[in-house]
Amino acid sequence: MQYETHDSWGGPDASYYGFHVITDVYGHELKRGQLTRSGIWVGHSGDGRKSSYNGIAPEKYGDSHPHLFTYWTRDGYESTGCYNMDCPGFIAASGATVTPGALINPSSKVTLRVLKDDQSGHWWVYYGFNGVPTAVGYYPKSLFTNMAKKANQFSFGGFVFAERALPTPPLGSGVLPGGKGRAASFTDLRLIERDGRSSPIMKDLPTVISNNKCYSITPIVNSGCFYGGPRGCV
């Protein structure tokens, strides 16, 4: 697996209550055994993470189109959690027009938001186009221990995977930042406060990149950054 992320591992005393981003979605022709994803992760070091992504995964969905999906765990992916609504956990919002696993059509910019409701303690997932996300559903606070109170880490980025006999698929648009063509982007990066207000992320965060020759994610400037990597680089 290859990846590139911006990470904030705030430690036990850090307090995060949500994350917001606008990200590009691209369609790519993939085969079974290949996948490409981008998304956001919010978690607590004692629980593991809950995630909201967009990605192409023929093995999972039986096609080569981008889909919205979520994942949760409370033990670092050891034995708990699942995608979307594949096991008890995620509860769809009343009247929601989108469910986890839904096809993203057309491929474009989408807004993702994950936040903890201060009254109920549940972690809500929002999704939408044109910067206006609507509620998809929530993870009940009863699923978690430490996350029932707050998160202390978050990250965002992308990753790709290919079985050994296959080339790695494109990451993002398939273009490295600074290369020919337009790289994929994360924009309007925001942290959400306990009271629901949000503030832009203006300072850069540490990066983790599995292969610097093939993948890159730029520093955060004006609450945004670029990322990506070409097909078949690894």
CSV table of C-alpha atoms in Angstrom, one decimal, residues 12-212:
chain,number,residue,atom,x,y,z
A,12,PRO,CA,-3.6,12.7,25.0
A,13,ASP,CA,-4.3,16.3,25.9
A,14,ALA,CA,-5.4,17.4,22.4
A,15,SER,CA,-9.1,18.0,21.8
A,16,TYR,CA,-10.7,17.8,18.3
A,17,TYR,CA,-14.4,17.8,17.7
A,18,GLY,CA,-14.6,17.7,13.9
A,19,PHE,CA,-13.0,18.2,10.5
A,20,HIS,CA,-14.2,19.8,7.3
A,21,VAL,CA,-12.7,19.7,3.8
A,22,ILE,CA,-13.5,20.1,0.1
A,23,THR,CA,-11.8,17.6,-2.1
A,24,ASP,CA,-11.6,16.7,-5.8
A,25,VAL,CA,-13.0,13.4,-7.0
A,26,TYR,CA,-11.7,11.7,-10.1
A,27,GLY,CA,-12.8,8.7,-12.1
A,28,HIS,CA,-10.2,6.1,-13.2
A,29,GLU,CA,-10.5,2.8,-15.0
A,30,LEU,CA,-9.3,0.2,-12.4
A,31,LYS,CA,-9.2,-3.6,-12.3
A,32,ARG,CA,-10.1,-6.0,-9.5
A,33,GLY,CA,-7.2,-6.0,-7.1
A,34,GLN,CA,-6.6,-2.2,-7.4
A,35,LEU,CA,-8.0,0.6,-5.4
A,36,THR,CA,-7.4,4.4,-5.0
A,37,ARG,CA,-8.9,6.5,-2.2
A,38,SER,CA,-8.7,9.9,-0.6
A,39,GLY,CA,-10.4,11.1,2.6
A,40,ILE,CA,-10.3,12.2,6.2
A,41,TRP,CA,-9.7,10.3,9.4
A,42,VAL,CA,-10.7,11.4,12.9
A,43,GLY,CA,-9.8,9.4,15.9
A,44,HIS,CA,-8.5,8.9,19.4
A,45,SER,CA,-5.3,7.0,20.2
A,46,GLY,CA,-7.3,4.8,22.6
A,47,ASP,CA,-10.0,3.9,20.1
A,48,GLY,CA,-8.7,3.8,16.6
A,49,ARG,CA,-10.3,5.9,13.9
A,50,LYS,CA,-13.5,6.6,12.1
A,51,SER,CA,-13.2,7.7,8.5
A,52,SER,CA,-15.0,9.3,5.6
A,53,TYR,CA,-13.6,8.8,2.1
A,54,ASN,CA,-14.2,8.9,-1.6
A,55,GLY,CA,-12.6,6.1,-3.6
A,56,ILE,CA,-12.6,3.6,-6.4
A,57,ALA,CA,-12.6,-0.1,-5.3
A,58,PRO,CA,-13.7,-2.6,-7.9
A,59,GLU,CA,-13.3,-5.4,-5.4
A,60,LYS,CA,-15.7,-3.8,-3.0
A,61,TYR,CA,-18.3,-2.2,-5.4
A,62,GLY,CA,-18.0,-4.3,-8.5
A,63,ASP,CA,-17.3,-1.2,-10.7
A,64,SER,CA,-14.7,1.4,-11.5
A,65,HIS,CA,-16.6,4.4,-10.3
A,66,PRO,CA,-15.9,6.6,-7.3
A,67,HIS,CA,-18.0,6.0,-4.2
A,68,LEU,CA,-18.5,7.7,-0.9
A,69,PHE,CA,-17.7,5.4,2.0
A,70,THR,CA,-17.1,5.4,5.7
A,71,TYR,CA,-15.3,3.1,8.1
A,72,TRP,CA,-15.1,2.8,11.9
A,73,THR,CA,-13.1,0.9,14.5
A,74,ARG,CA,-12.6,1.2,18.2
A,75,ASP,CA,-9.4,-1.0,18.5
A,76,GLY,CA,-7.2,0.2,15.6
A,77,TYR,CA,-8.7,-2.1,13.0
A,78,GLU,CA,-7.9,-5.2,15.0
A,79,SER,CA,-11.3,-6.9,15.4
A,80,THR,CA,-14.1,-4.2,15.4
A,81,GLY,CA,-15.6,-2.0,12.7
A,82,CYS,CA,-16.6,-2.2,9.1
A,83,TYR,CA,-17.3,-0.3,5.9
A,84,ASN,CA,-20.4,1.7,5.5
A,85,MET,CA,-23.4,-0.2,6.9
A,86,ASP,CA,-21.9,-3.7,6.5
A,87,CYS,CA,-22.2,-4.3,10.2
A,88,PRO,CA,-24.2,-2.6,13.1
A,89,GLY,CA,-22.8,0.8,13.7
A,90,PHE,CA,-23.6,3.6,11.3
A,91,ILE,CA,-27.1,4.9,11.5
A,92,ALA,CA,-28.5,6.7,8.4
A,93,ALA,CA,-30.0,10.1,9.0
A,94,SER,CA,-33.8,10.5,8.6
A,95,GLY,CA,-34.5,11.6,5.1
A,96,ALA,CA,-30.9,11.3,4.0
A,97,THR,CA,-30.5,11.4,0.2
A,98,VAL,CA,-27.1,9.7,0.3
A,99,THR,CA,-26.0,6.5,2.1
A,100,PRO,CA,-22.4,5.3,2.6
A,101,GLY,CA,-21.3,3.4,-0.5
A,102,ALA,CA,-23.2,5.7,-2.8
A,103,LEU,CA,-21.9,6.4,-6.3
A,104,ILE,CA,-20.4,9.9,-6.6
A,105,ASN,CA,-21.8,11.3,-9.9
A,106,PRO,CA,-20.6,13.4,-11.5
A,107,SER,CA,-17.0,13.2,-10.4
A,108,SER,CA,-16.3,16.7,-9.1
A,109,LYS,CA,-15.5,18.6,-5.9
A,110,VAL,CA,-17.3,17.2,-2.8
A,111,THR,CA,-17.5,18.5,0.7
A,112,LEU,CA,-16.8,16.1,3.6
A,113,ARG,CA,-17.4,16.9,7.2
A,114,VAL,CA,-17.2,14.8,10.3
A,115,LEU,CA,-18.2,16.3,13.7
A,116,LYS,CA,-19.2,15.3,17.2
A,117,ASP,CA,-22.6,16.6,18.3
A,118,ASP,CA,-22.1,18.2,21.7
A,119,GLN,CA,-25.6,17.3,22.9
A,120,SER,CA,-25.8,13.6,21.9
A,121,GLY,CA,-22.1,12.8,21.7
A,122,HIS,CA,-22.7,11.0,18.4
A,123,TRP,CA,-20.2,11.5,15.5
A,124,TRP,CA,-22.0,12.8,12.4
A,125,VAL,CA,-20.9,12.4,8.8
A,126,TYR,CA,-21.9,15.2,6.3
A,127,TYR,CA,-21.4,15.1,2.5
A,128,GLY,CA,-22.4,17.3,-0.4
A,129,PHE,CA,-21.5,19.3,-3.5
A,130,ASN,CA,-20.8,23.0,-4.0
A,131,GLY,CA,-19.6,23.4,-0.4
A,132,VAL,CA,-23.0,22.6,1.2
A,133,PRO,CA,-22.9,19.2,2.9
A,134,THR,CA,-26.0,17.5,4.3
A,135,ALA,CA,-26.3,14.8,7.0
A,136,VAL,CA,-25.6,11.3,5.9
A,137,GLY,CA,-25.9,9.7,9.3
A,138,TYR,CA,-23.9,9.1,12.5
A,139,TYR,CA,-21.9,6.7,14.6
A,140,PRO,CA,-23.4,6.5,18.1
A,141,LYS,CA,-21.1,7.4,21.0
A,142,SER,CA,-21.8,3.9,22.4
A,143,LEU,CA,-19.5,2.5,19.8
A,144,PHE,CA,-16.5,4.2,21.3
A,145,THR,CA,-14.8,4.8,24.7
A,146,ASN,CA,-12.5,7.8,24.4
A,147,MET,CA,-14.1,9.0,21.2
A,148,ALA,CA,-17.3,9.4,23.1
A,149,LYS,CA,-15.7,12.5,24.6
A,150,LYS,CA,-13.4,13.9,21.9
A,151,ALA,CA,-10.8,13.0,19.3
A,152,ASN,CA,-7.1,13.7,19.7
A,153,GLN,CA,-5.9,13.1,16.2
A,154,PHE,CA,-6.9,13.7,12.6
A,155,SER,CA,-5.4,13.3,9.2
A,156,PHE,CA,-6.3,13.6,5.5
A,157,GLY,CA,-4.7,12.4,2.3
A,158,GLY,CA,-4.8,9.5,-0.1
A,159,PHE,CA,-3.6,6.0,-0.7
A,160,VAL,CA,-3.5,3.4,-3.3
A,161,PHE,CA,-3.2,-0.4,-3.4
A,162,ALA,CA,-2.5,-3.0,-6.0
A,163,GLU,CA,-2.1,-6.8,-5.8
A,164,ARG,CA,1.5,-7.9,-6.6
A,165,ALA,CA,0.9,-8.7,-10.3
A,166,LEU,CA,-0.9,-5.3,-11.0
A,167,PRO,CA,0.5,-1.8,-11.4
A,168,THR,CA,-0.5,0.8,-8.8
A,169,PRO,CA,-3.4,2.9,-9.8
A,170,PRO,CA,-3.3,6.8,-10.0
A,171,LEU,CA,-3.6,8.7,-6.8
A,172,GLY,CA,-5.8,11.8,-7.0
A,173,SER,CA,-5.8,13.0,-10.6
A,174,GLY,CA,-2.8,10.9,-11.3
A,175,VAL,CA,-0.5,14.0,-11.5
A,176,LEU,CA,2.2,15.0,-9.1
A,177,PRO,CA,1.9,18.5,-7.6
A,178,GLY,CA,4.1,20.7,-9.7
A,179,GLY,CA,4.0,18.4,-12.7
A,180,LYS,CA,2.2,18.7,-16.0
A,181,GLY,CA,-1.5,18.9,-15.6
A,182,ARG,CA,-3.6,19.7,-12.5
A,183,ALA,CA,-3.0,17.8,-9.3
A,184,ALA,CA,-5.8,16.9,-6.9
A,185,SER,CA,-6.5,19.2,-4.1
A,186,PHE,CA,-7.8,19.6,-0.5
A,187,THR,CA,-9.3,23.0,0.1
A,188,ASP,CA,-11.2,24.8,2.8
A,189,LEU,CA,-9.5,22.8,5.5
A,190,ARG,CA,-11.2,23.5,8.8
A,191,LEU,CA,-11.2,22.2,12.4
A,192,ILE,CA,-14.6,22.2,14.1
A,193,GLU,CA,-14.9,23.4,17.7
A,194,ARG,CA,-16.9,21.9,20.4
A,195,ASP,CA,-19.7,24.5,19.9
A,196,GLY,CA,-19.9,23.7,16.2
A,197,ARG,CA,-18.0,26.8,15.0
A,198,SER,CA,-15.1,26.1,12.6
A,199,SER,CA,-11.7,27.7,12.1
A,200,PRO,CA,-9.5,27.4,9.0
A,201,ILE,CA,-6.3,25.4,9.2
A,202,MET,CA,-3.6,27.9,8.4
A,203,LYS,CA,-0.5,26.2,9.8
A,204,ASP,CA,1.3,23.4,8.0
A,205,LEU,CA,1.1,19.9,9.5
A,206,PRO,CA,3.5,17.0,9.4
A,207,THR,CA,3.4,14.7,6.3
A,208,VAL,CA,3.8,11.0,5.9
A,209,ILE,CA,4.7,9.8,2.4
A,210,SER,CA,5.4,6.2,1.6
A,211,ASN,CA,7.5,6.8,-1.6
A,212,ASN,CA,8.7,10.3,-2.3
